[in-house]
Amino acid sequence: MATTIYYKLEQLPYGSVRRYASTNKDIVQKGGYPVFFEIYGKERSDSYILADTKNDLIQKYGQNIKLVDLSVGDKSR
């Protein structure tokens, strides 16, 4: 069975993107720990960020993971 990882991407005012990821949906939605947190420069595409996220999480949880997007609102990326 796949490990479900919830994530969200937030566009920051200066163009960078903040990423949160966790196996706990509430942590991603409301904040808390443990969370995989990263800020990416504005030159990084969503596909790059998701590939990087998946690679990081595969090292911790193994190959069988499923990413679930909890991002809301800003779909302009």
Coordinates of C-alpha atoms in Angstrom, one line a residue:
M1 CA 0.0 0.0 0.0
A2 CA 1.3 3.5 -0.9
T3 CA 2.2 6.0 1.7
T4 CA 0.1 9.1 1.2
I5 CA 2.0 12.4 1.3
Y6 CA 0.0 15.6 1.4
Y7 CA 1.6 18.8 0.1
K8 CA 0.8 22.4 -0.8
L9 CA 2.7 25.0 -2.7
E10 CA 2.3 28.7 -1.8
Q11 CA 3.4 31.6 -4.0
L12 CA 5.3 34.1 -2.0
P13 CA 5.1 37.9 -2.7
Y14 CA 8.6 38.1 -4.2
G15 CA 8.0 35.2 -6.6
S16 CA 9.5 32.3 -4.7
V17 CA 7.4 29.2 -3.8
R18 CA 7.1 27.7 -0.3
R19 CA 6.4 23.9 -0.1
Y20 CA 5.0 22.0 2.8
A21 CA 4.7 18.2 2.8
S22 CA 3.7 15.6 5.4
T23 CA 2.0 12.3 5.9
N24 CA -0.4 14.2 8.2
K25 CA -3.0 16.3 6.3
D26 CA -3.8 18.6 9.2
I27 CA -0.1 19.6 9.5
V28 CA 0.0 20.7 5.9
Q29 CA -3.3 22.5 6.2
K30 CA -2.9 24.2 9.6
G31 CA 0.8 24.1 10.4
G32 CA 2.9 22.0 12.8
Y33 CA 5.6 19.4 12.8
P34 CA 6.9 17.1 11.4
V35 CA 6.8 18.8 8.0
F36 CA 9.1 18.7 5.0
F37 CA 9.5 22.5 4.3
E38 CA 11.4 24.1 1.5
I39 CA 11.5 27.4 -0.3
Y40 CA 12.3 27.4 -4.0
G41 CA 13.4 30.3 -6.2
K42 CA 11.0 31.9 -8.6
E43 CA 12.9 30.2 -11.5
R44 CA 11.8 26.7 -10.4
S45 CA 8.7 25.3 -12.1
D46 CA 6.0 23.3 -10.3
S47 CA 7.1 20.2 -12.1
Y48 CA 10.7 20.6 -10.8
I49 CA 9.4 21.2 -7.2
L50 CA 7.2 18.1 -7.3
A51 CA 10.0 16.0 -8.7
D52 CA 12.4 17.3 -6.0
T53 CA 9.7 16.7 -3.3
K54 CA 9.1 13.1 -4.5
N55 CA 12.8 12.3 -4.6
D56 CA 13.3 13.6 -1.0
L57 CA 10.3 11.6 0.2
I58 CA 11.3 8.4 -1.6
Q59 CA 14.5 8.4 0.5
K60 CA 12.4 8.5 3.7
Y61 CA 9.4 6.4 2.8
G62 CA 10.5 4.2 -0.1
Q63 CA 9.3 4.1 -3.7
N64 CA 5.6 3.5 -3.0
I65 CA 4.3 7.0 -2.3
K66 CA 1.3 9.0 -3.5
L67 CA 1.4 12.8 -3.6
V68 CA -1.9 14.6 -2.8
D69 CA -2.1 18.3 -3.6
L70 CA -3.8 20.4 -0.9
S71 CA -2.9 23.8 -2.5
V72 CA -5.9 26.2 -2.6
G73 CA -6.7 29.4 -4.4
D74 CA -3.6 30.4 -6.4
K75 CA -3.6 28.1 -9.4
S76 CA -1.9 30.7 -11.6
R77 CA 1.4 28.9 -11.3

